[in-house]
Amino acid sequence: AQTVTQSQPEMSVQEAETVTLSCTYDTSESDYYLFWYKQPPSRQMILVIRQEAYKQQNATENRFSVNFQKAAKSFSLKISDSQLGDAAMYFCAYRIMNRDDKIIFGKGTRLHILP
Amino acid sequence: DGGITQSPKYLFRKEGQNVTLSCEQNLNHDAMYWYRQDPGQGLRLIYYSQIVNDFQKGDIAEGYSVSREKKESFPLTVTSAQKNPTAFYLCASSIRTGGSGNTIYFGEGSWLTVV
């Protein structure tokens, strides 16, 4: 079965510090995309960062970066210089680019920012 | 503005009633998806469609039905067979080619409550 596992239901980090959210996935496919989405209390899903599985270089978007380990099927998100506005649920997801084209999400990690 | 519109935002259903959640997109996306979100469960895939007049069951399709008669529309009907429909429902869409087009875009969601 295709699954995404986020092993940390909740995490807390001091404002301005760095935090890493973990994500592992299970697939036998070779062509896929990985995503981190943020869901604030408004419930709007906001794309944080995207990684193509065929790219070895880790994606970065300002304070957000990933550590993509394809062999280990690991896709962690690092948030640097944490800000109060980063408090949200974070979901890891992958999309397999084959005829099935399912998009599978993990159960999420709730991130608290401590002032 | 381009985007995904879900309606209604809040919906109340009586026992034994069917209700339909609307999802419309003007992004010219081929693929559309319906997810259900419950506390602690993340996003679970209900149905998805890659082209007009075709759709596939996701992981929790029982008690739900969909149609895809137009590219821009993917309504979800919650039938009386769905015994626990109270949840937050998210519609999403995406194109199916490579690169940045693989980003998944979401609507603002619909809250369904059984009364």
mmCIF file with all atom_site columns, N, CA and C in Angstrom, chain B residues 36-88:
data_model
loop_
_atom_site.group_PDB
_atom_site.id
_atom_site.type_symbol
_atom_site.label_atom_id
_atom_site.label_alt_id
_atom_site.label_comp_id
_atom_site.label_asym_id
_atom_site.label_entity_id
_atom_site.label_seq_id
_atom_site.pdbx_PDB_ins_code
_atom_site.Cartn_x
_atom_site.Cartn_y
_atom_site.Cartn_z
_atom_site.occupancy
_atom_site.B_iso_or_equiv
_atom_site.pdbx_formal_charge
_atom_site.auth_seq_id
_atom_site.auth_comp_id
_atom_site.auth_asym_id
_atom_site.auth_atom_id
_atom_site.pdbx_PDB_model_num
ATOM 1   N N  . ARG B 1 36 ? -11.440 14.142 2.332   1.00 0.00 ? 36 ARG B N  1
ATOM 2   C CA . ARG B 1 36 ? -12.151 14.344 3.590   1.00 0.00 ? 36 ARG B CA 1
ATOM 3   C C  . ARG B 1 36 ? -11.105 14.525 4.681   1.00 0.00 ? 36 ARG B C  1
ATOM 4   N N  . GLN B 1 37 ? -11.363 15.475 5.585   1.00 0.00 ? 37 GLN B N  1
ATOM 5   C CA . GLN B 1 37 ? -10.429 15.718 6.683   1.00 0.00 ? 37 GLN B CA 1
ATOM 6   C C  . GLN B 1 37 ? -11.151 15.601 8.009   1.00 0.00 ? 37 GLN B C  1
ATOM 7   N N  . ASP B 1 38 ? -10.687 14.678 8.841   1.00 0.00 ? 38 ASP B N  1
ATOM 8   C CA . ASP B 1 38 ? -11.171 14.506 10.212  1.00 0.00 ? 38 ASP B CA 1
ATOM 9   C C  . ASP B 1 38 ? -10.006 14.767 11.159  1.00 0.00 ? 38 ASP B C  1
ATOM 10  N N  . PRO B 1 39 ? -10.297 15.168 12.394  1.00 0.00 ? 39 PRO B N  1
ATOM 11  C CA . PRO B 1 39 ? -9.212  15.409 13.354  1.00 0.00 ? 39 PRO B CA 1
ATOM 12  C C  . PRO B 1 39 ? -8.337  14.176 13.511  1.00 0.00 ? 39 PRO B C  1
ATOM 13  N N  . GLY B 1 40 ? -7.034  14.364 13.392  1.00 0.00 ? 40 GLY B N  1
ATOM 14  C CA . GLY B 1 40 ? -6.096  13.270 13.574  1.00 0.00 ? 40 GLY B CA 1
ATOM 15  C C  . GLY B 1 40 ? -5.988  12.301 12.415  1.00 0.00 ? 40 GLY B C  1
ATOM 16  N N  . GLN B 1 41 ? -6.732  12.549 11.340  1.00 0.00 ? 41 GLN B N  1
ATOM 17  C CA . GLN B 1 41 ? -6.737  11.623 10.202  1.00 0.00 ? 41 GLN B CA 1
ATOM 18  C C  . GLN B 1 41 ? -6.071  12.199 8.966   1.00 0.00 ? 41 GLN B C  1
ATOM 19  N N  . GLY B 1 42 ? -5.674  13.427 8.994   1.00 0.00 ? 42 GLY B N  1
ATOM 20  C CA . GLY B 1 42 ? -5.102  14.009 7.793   1.00 0.00 ? 42 GLY B CA 1
ATOM 21  C C  . GLY B 1 42 ? -6.128  14.115 6.688   1.00 0.00 ? 42 GLY B C  1
ATOM 22  N N  . LEU B 1 43 ? -5.679  14.061 5.448   1.00 0.00 ? 43 LEU B N  1
ATOM 23  C CA . LEU B 1 43 ? -6.560  14.134 4.292   1.00 0.00 ? 43 LEU B CA 1
ATOM 24  C C  . LEU B 1 43 ? -6.696  12.740 3.702   1.00 0.00 ? 43 LEU B C  1
ATOM 25  N N  . ARG B 1 44 ? -7.909  12.297 3.559   1.00 0.00 ? 44 ARG B N  1
ATOM 26  C CA . ARG B 1 44 ? -8.149  10.985 2.965   1.00 0.00 ? 44 ARG B CA 1
ATOM 27  C C  . ARG B 1 44 ? -8.882  11.153 1.639   1.00 0.00 ? 44 ARG B C  1
ATOM 28  N N  . LEU B 1 45 ? -8.412  10.439 0.630   1.00 0.00 ? 45 LEU B N  1
ATOM 29  C CA . LEU B 1 45 ? -8.912  10.593 -0.726  1.00 0.00 ? 45 LEU B CA 1
ATOM 30  C C  . LEU B 1 45 ? -10.241 9.864  -0.898  1.00 0.00 ? 45 LEU B C  1
ATOM 31  N N  . ILE B 1 46 ? -11.238 10.602 -1.392  1.00 0.00 ? 46 ILE B N  1
ATOM 32  C CA . ILE B 1 46 ? -12.563 10.015 -1.602  1.00 0.00 ? 46 ILE B CA 1
ATOM 33  C C  . ILE B 1 46 ? -12.711 9.557  -3.050  1.00 0.00 ? 46 ILE B C  1
ATOM 34  N N  . TYR B 1 47 ? -12.590 10.485 -3.977  1.00 0.00 ? 47 TYR B N  1
ATOM 35  C CA . TYR B 1 47 ? -12.670 10.212 -5.405  1.00 0.00 ? 47 TYR B CA 1
ATOM 36  C C  . TYR B 1 47 ? -11.700 11.130 -6.127  1.00 0.00 ? 47 TYR B C  1
ATOM 37  N N  . TYR B 1 48 ? -11.271 10.717 -7.319  1.00 0.00 ? 48 TYR B N  1
ATOM 38  C CA . TYR B 1 48 ? -10.489 11.586 -8.160  1.00 0.00 ? 48 TYR B CA 1
ATOM 39  C C  . TYR B 1 48 ? -10.820 11.326 -9.625  1.00 0.00 ? 48 TYR B C  1
ATOM 40  N N  . SER B 1 49 ? -10.551 12.351 -10.438 1.00 0.00 ? 49 SER B N  1
ATOM 41  C CA . SER B 1 49 ? -10.874 12.291 -11.857 1.00 0.00 ? 49 SER B CA 1
ATOM 42  C C  . SER B 1 49 ? -9.730  12.908 -12.646 1.00 0.00 ? 49 SER B C  1
ATOM 43  N N  . GLN B 1 50 ? -9.321  12.191 -13.688 1.00 0.00 ? 50 GLN B N  1
ATOM 44  C CA . GLN B 1 50 ? -8.207  12.687 -14.503 1.00 0.00 ? 50 GLN B CA 1
ATOM 45  C C  . GLN B 1 50 ? -8.688  13.339 -15.787 1.00 0.00 ? 50 GLN B C  1
ATOM 46  N N  . ILE B 1 51 ? -9.859  12.945 -16.257 1.00 0.00 ? 51 ILE B N  1
ATOM 47  C CA . ILE B 1 51 ? -10.423 13.532 -17.464 1.00 0.00 ? 51 ILE B CA 1
ATOM 48  C C  . ILE B 1 51 ? -11.932 13.553 -17.337 1.00 0.00 ? 51 ILE B C  1
ATOM 49  N N  . VAL B 1 52 ? -12.558 14.297 -18.220 1.00 0.00 ? 52 VAL B N  1
ATOM 50  C CA . VAL B 1 52 ? -14.012 14.390 -18.229 1.00 0.00 ? 52 VAL B CA 1
ATOM 51  C C  . VAL B 1 52 ? -14.617 13.011 -18.467 1.00 0.00 ? 52 VAL B C  1
ATOM 52  N N  . ASN B 1 53 ? -15.729 12.760 -17.778 1.00 0.00 ? 53 ASN B N  1
ATOM 53  C CA . ASN B 1 53 ? -16.489 11.513 -17.910 1.00 0.00 ? 53 ASN B CA 1
ATOM 54  C C  . ASN B 1 53 ? -15.737 10.288 -17.415 1.00 0.00 ? 53 ASN B C  1
ATOM 55  N N  . ASP B 1 54 ? -14.743 10.511 -16.566 1.00 0.00 ? 54 ASP B N  1
ATOM 56  C CA . ASP B 1 54 ? -14.023 9.386  -15.981 1.00 0.00 ? 54 ASP B CA 1
ATOM 57  C C  . ASP B 1 54 ? -13.604 9.745  -14.559 1.00 0.00 ? 54 ASP B C  1
ATOM 58  N N  . PHE B 1 55 ? -13.736 8.813  -13.624 1.00 0.00 ? 55 PHE B N  1
ATOM 59  C CA . PHE B 1 55 ? -13.298 9.055  -12.258 1.00 0.00 ? 55 PHE B CA 1
ATOM 60  C C  . PHE B 1 55 ? -13.008 7.708  -11.589 1.00 0.00 ? 55 PHE B C  1
ATOM 61  N N  . GLN B 1 56 ? -12.215 7.762  -10.526 1.00 0.00 ? 56 GLN B N  1
ATOM 62  C CA . GLN B 1 56 ? -11.809 6.558  -9.805  1.00 0.00 ? 56 GLN B CA 1
ATOM 63  C C  . GLN B 1 56 ? -12.089 6.722  -8.320  1.00 0.00 ? 56 GLN B C  1
ATOM 64  N N  . LYS B 1 57 ? -12.331 5.602  -7.675  1.00 0.00 ? 57 LYS B N  1
ATOM 65  C CA . LYS B 1 57 ? -12.520 5.607  -6.226  1.00 0.00 ? 57 LYS B CA 1
ATOM 66  C C  . LYS B 1 57 ? -11.189 5.810  -5.530  1.00 0.00 ? 57 LYS B C  1
ATOM 67  N N  . GLY B 1 58 ? -11.253 6.564  -4.439  1.00 0.00 ? 58 GLY B N  1
ATOM 68  C CA . GLY B 1 58 ? -10.092 6.698  -3.584  1.00 0.00 ? 58 GLY B CA 1
ATOM 69  C C  . GLY B 1 58 ? -10.159 5.689  -2.451  1.00 0.00 ? 58 GLY B C  1
ATOM 70  N N  . ASP B 1 59 ? -9.604  6.041  -1.311  1.00 0.00 ? 59 ASP B N  1
ATOM 71  C CA . ASP B 1 59 ? -9.516  5.100  -0.201  1.00 0.00 ? 59 ASP B CA 1
ATOM 72  C C  . ASP B 1 59 ? -10.801 4.977  0.617   1.00 0.00 ? 59 ASP B C  1
ATOM 73  N N  . ILE B 1 60 ? -11.672 5.993  0.539   1.00 0.00 ? 60 ILE B N  1
ATOM 74  C CA . ILE B 1 60 ? -12.883 5.991  1.381   1.00 0.00 ? 60 ILE B CA 1
ATOM 75  C C  . ILE B 1 60 ? -14.108 6.374  0.566   1.00 0.00 ? 60 ILE B C  1
ATOM 76  N N  . ALA B 1 61 ? -14.325 5.735  -0.568  1.00 0.00 ? 61 ALA B N  1
ATOM 77  C CA . ALA B 1 61 ? -15.394 6.125  -1.490  1.00 0.00 ? 61 ALA B CA 1
ATOM 78  C C  . ALA B 1 61 ? -16.789 5.681  -1.055  1.00 0.00 ? 61 ALA B C  1
ATOM 79  N N  . GLU B 1 62 ? -16.887 4.735  -0.143  1.00 0.00 ? 62 GLU B N  1
ATOM 80  C CA . GLU B 1 62 ? -18.198 4.204  0.220   1.00 0.00 ? 62 GLU B CA 1
ATOM 81  C C  . GLU B 1 62 ? -19.085 5.288  0.811   1.00 0.00 ? 62 GLU B C  1
ATOM 82  N N  . GLY B 1 63 ? -20.313 5.410  0.270   1.00 0.00 ? 63 GLY B N  1
ATOM 83  C CA . GLY B 1 63 ? -21.246 6.405  0.753   1.00 0.00 ? 63 GLY B CA 1
ATOM 84  C C  . GLY B 1 63 ? -21.150 7.735  0.031   1.00 0.00 ? 63 GLY B C  1
ATOM 85  N N  . TYR B 1 64 ? -20.281 7.812  -0.957  1.00 0.00 ? 64 TYR B N  1
ATOM 86  C CA . TYR B 1 64 ? -20.094 9.035  -1.751  1.00 0.00 ? 64 TYR B CA 1
ATOM 87  C C  . TYR B 1 64 ? -20.279 8.721  -3.229  1.00 0.00 ? 64 TYR B C  1
ATOM 88  N N  . SER B 1 65 ? -20.649 9.744  -4.004  1.00 0.00 ? 65 SER B N  1
ATOM 89  C CA . SER B 1 65 ? -20.669 9.603  -5.457  1.00 0.00 ? 65 SER B CA 1
ATOM 90  C C  . SER B 1 65 ? -20.236 10.918 -6.079  1.00 0.00 ? 65 SER B C  1
ATOM 91  N N  . VAL B 1 66 ? -19.724 10.836 -7.303  1.00 0.00 ? 66 VAL B N  1
ATOM 92  C CA . VAL B 1 66 ? -19.253 12.018 -8.017  1.00 0.00 ? 66 VAL B CA 1
ATOM 93  C C  . VAL B 1 66 ? -19.672 11.936 -9.475  1.00 0.00 ? 66 VAL B C  1
ATOM 94  N N  . SER B 1 67 ? -19.498 13.049 -10.172 1.00 0.00 ? 67 SER B N  1
ATOM 95  C CA . SER B 1 67 ? -19.671 13.092 -11.621 1.00 0.00 ? 67 SER B CA 1
ATOM 96  C C  . SER B 1 67 ? -18.649 14.061 -12.182 1.00 0.00 ? 67 SER B C  1
ATOM 97  N N  . ARG B 1 68 ? -18.313 13.876 -13.441 1.00 0.00 ? 68 ARG B N  1
ATOM 98  C CA . ARG B 1 68 ? -17.362 14.789 -14.096 1.00 0.00 ? 68 ARG B CA 1
ATOM 99  C C  . ARG B 1 68 ? -17.838 15.007 -15.534 1.00 0.00 ? 68 ARG B C  1
ATOM 100 N N  . GLU B 1 69 ? -18.916 15.752 -15.642 1.00 0.00 ? 69 GLU B N  1
ATOM 101 C CA . GLU B 1 69 ? -19.508 16.019 -16.954 1.00 0.00 ? 69 GLU B CA 1
ATOM 102 C C  . GLU B 1 69 ? -18.827 17.181 -17.666 1.00 0.00 ? 69 GLU B C  1
ATOM 103 N N  . LYS B 1 70 ? -18.202 18.040 -16.901 1.00 0.00 ? 70 LYS B N  1
ATOM 104 C CA . LYS B 1 70 ? -17.483 19.179 -17.474 1.00 0.00 ? 70 LYS B CA 1
ATOM 105 C C  . LYS B 1 70 ? -16.098 19.250 -16.852 1.00 0.00 ? 70 LYS B C  1
ATOM 106 N N  . LYS B 1 71 ? -15.147 19.754 -17.593 1.00 0.00 ? 71 LYS B N  1
ATOM 107 C CA . LYS B 1 71 ? -13.770 19.807 -17.114 1.00 0.00 ? 71 LYS B CA 1
ATOM 108 C C  . LYS B 1 71 ? -13.663 20.645 -15.847 1.00 0.00 ? 71 LYS B C  1
ATOM 109 N N  . GLU B 1 72 ? -14.451 21.701 -15.758 1.00 0.00 ? 72 GLU B N  1
ATOM 110 C CA . GLU B 1 72 ? -14.301 22.639 -14.647 1.00 0.00 ? 72 GLU B CA 1
ATOM 111 C C  . GLU B 1 72 ? -15.094 22.264 -13.404 1.00 0.00 ? 72 GLU B C  1
ATOM 112 N N  . SER B 1 73 ? -15.895 21.206 -13.460 1.00 0.00 ? 73 SER B N  1
ATOM 113 C CA . SER B 1 73 ? -16.796 20.906 -12.358 1.00 0.00 ? 73 SER B CA 1
ATOM 114 C C  . SER B 1 73 ? -16.661 19.458 -11.880 1.00 0.00 ? 73 SER B C  1
ATOM 115 N N  . PHE B 1 74 ? -16.662 19.277 -10.557 1.00 0.00 ? 74 PHE B N  1
ATOM 116 C CA . PHE B 1 74 ? -16.503 17.932 -9.986  1.00 0.00 ? 74 PHE B CA 1
ATOM 117 C C  . PHE B 1 74 ? -17.307 17.865 -8.689  1.00 0.00 ? 74 PHE B C  1
ATOM 118 N N  . PRO B 1 75 ? -18.637 17.798 -8.772  1.00 0.00 ? 75 PRO B N  1
ATOM 119 C CA . PRO B 1 75 ? -19.457 17.787 -7.560  1.00 0.00 ? 75 PRO B CA 1
ATOM 120 C C  . PRO B 1 75 ? -19.396 16.462 -6.810  1.00 0.00 ? 75 PRO B C  1
ATOM 121 N N  . LEU B 1 76 ? -19.489 16.552 -5.501  1.00 0.00 ? 76 LEU B N  1
ATOM 122 C CA . LEU B 1 76 ? -19.471 15.379 -4.623  1.00 0.00 ? 76 LEU B CA 1
ATOM 123 C C  . LEU B 1 76 ? -20.814 15.257 -3.920  1.00 0.00 ? 76 LEU B C  1
ATOM 124 N N  . THR B 1 77 ? -21.444 14.103 -4.047  1.00 0.00 ? 77 THR B N  1
ATOM 125 C CA . THR B 1 77 ? -22.687 13.845 -3.333  1.00 0.00 ? 77 THR B CA 1
ATOM 126 C C  . THR B 1 77 ? -22.417 12.930 -2.155  1.00 0.00 ? 77 THR B C  1
ATOM 127 N N  . VAL B 1 78 ? -22.835 13.375 -0.988  1.00 0.00 ? 78 VAL B N  1
ATOM 128 C CA . VAL B 1 78 ? -22.736 12.567 0.223   1.00 0.00 ? 78 VAL B CA 1
ATOM 129 C C  . VAL B 1 78 ? -24.101 11.900 0.404   1.00 0.00 ? 78 VAL B C  1
ATOM 130 N N  . THR B 1 79 ? -24.153 10.609 0.256   1.00 0.00 ? 79 THR B N  1
ATOM 131 C CA . THR B 1 79 ? -25.428 9.908  0.283   1.00 0.00 ? 79 THR B CA 1
ATOM 132 C C  . THR B 1 79 ? -25.785 9.475  1.699   1.00 0.00 ? 79 THR B C  1
ATOM 133 N N  . SER B 1 80 ? -27.018 9.021  1.837   1.00 0.00 ? 80 SER B N  1
ATOM 134 C CA . SER B 1 80 ? -27.477 8.565  3.148   1.00 0.00 ? 80 SER B CA 1
ATOM 135 C C  . SER B 1 80 ? -26.737 7.307  3.592   1.00 0.00 ? 80 SER B C  1
ATOM 136 N N  . ALA B 1 81 ? -26.056 6.659  2.663   1.00 0.00 ? 81 ALA B N  1
ATOM 137 C CA . ALA B 1 81 ? -25.277 5.466  3.010   1.00 0.00 ? 81 ALA B CA 1
ATOM 138 C C  . ALA B 1 81 ? -24.000 5.805  3.773   1.00 0.00 ? 81 ALA B C  1
ATOM 139 N N  . GLN B 1 82 ? -23.606 7.063  3.735   1.00 0.00 ? 82 GLN B N  1
ATOM 140 C CA . GLN B 1 82 ? -22.407 7.488  4.489   1.00 0.00 ? 82 GLN B CA 1
ATOM 141 C C  . GLN B 1 82 ? -22.855 7.736  5.928   1.00 0.00 ? 82 GLN B C  1
ATOM 142 N N  . LYS B 1 83 ? -22.448 6.857  6.832   1.00 0.00 ? 83 LYS B N  1
ATOM 143 C CA . LYS B 1 83 ? -22.991 6.865  8.195   1.00 0.00 ? 83 LYS B CA 1
ATOM 144 C C  . LYS B 1 83 ? -22.390 7.930  9.087   1.00 0.00 ? 83 LYS B C  1
ATOM 145 N N  . ASN B 1 84 ? -21.242 8.415  8.758   1.00 0.00 ? 84 ASN B N  1
ATOM 146 C CA . ASN B 1 84 ? -20.596 9.427  9.597   1.00 0.00 ? 84 ASN B CA 1
ATOM 147 C C  . ASN B 1 84 ? -20.029 10.534 8.714   1.00 0.00 ? 84 ASN B C  1
ATOM 148 N N  . PRO B 1 85 ? -20.896 11.345 8.115   1.00 0.00 ? 85 PRO B N  1
ATOM 149 C CA . PRO B 1 85 ? -20.411 12.304 7.124   1.00 0.00 ? 85 PRO B CA 1
ATOM 150 C C  . PRO B 1 85 ? -19.894 13.613 7.710   1.00 0.00 ? 85 PRO B C  1
ATOM 151 N N  . THR B 1 86 ? -20.064 13.837 8.985   1.00 0.00 ? 86 THR B N  1
ATOM 152 C CA . THR B 1 86 ? -19.625 15.107 9.567   1.00 0.00 ? 86 THR B CA 1
ATOM 153 C C  . THR B 1 86 ? -18.117 15.226 9.437   1.00 0.00 ? 86 THR B C  1
ATOM 154 N N  . ALA B 1 87 ? -17.658 16.224 8.664   1.00 0.00 ? 87 ALA B N  1
ATOM 155 C CA . ALA B 1 87 ? -16.233 16.384 8.388   1.00 0.00 ? 87 ALA B CA 1
ATOM 156 C C  . ALA B 1 87 ? -16.021 17.660 7.584   1.00 0.00 ? 87 ALA B C  1
ATOM 157 N N  . PHE B 1 88 ? -14.756 17.943 7.343   1.00 0.00 ? 88 PHE B N  1
ATOM 158 C CA . PHE B 1 88 ? -14.348 19.045 6.470   1.00 0.00 ? 88 PHE B CA 1
ATOM 159 C C  . PHE B 1 88 ? -13.935 18.438 5.138   1.00 0.00 ? 88 PHE B C  1
#
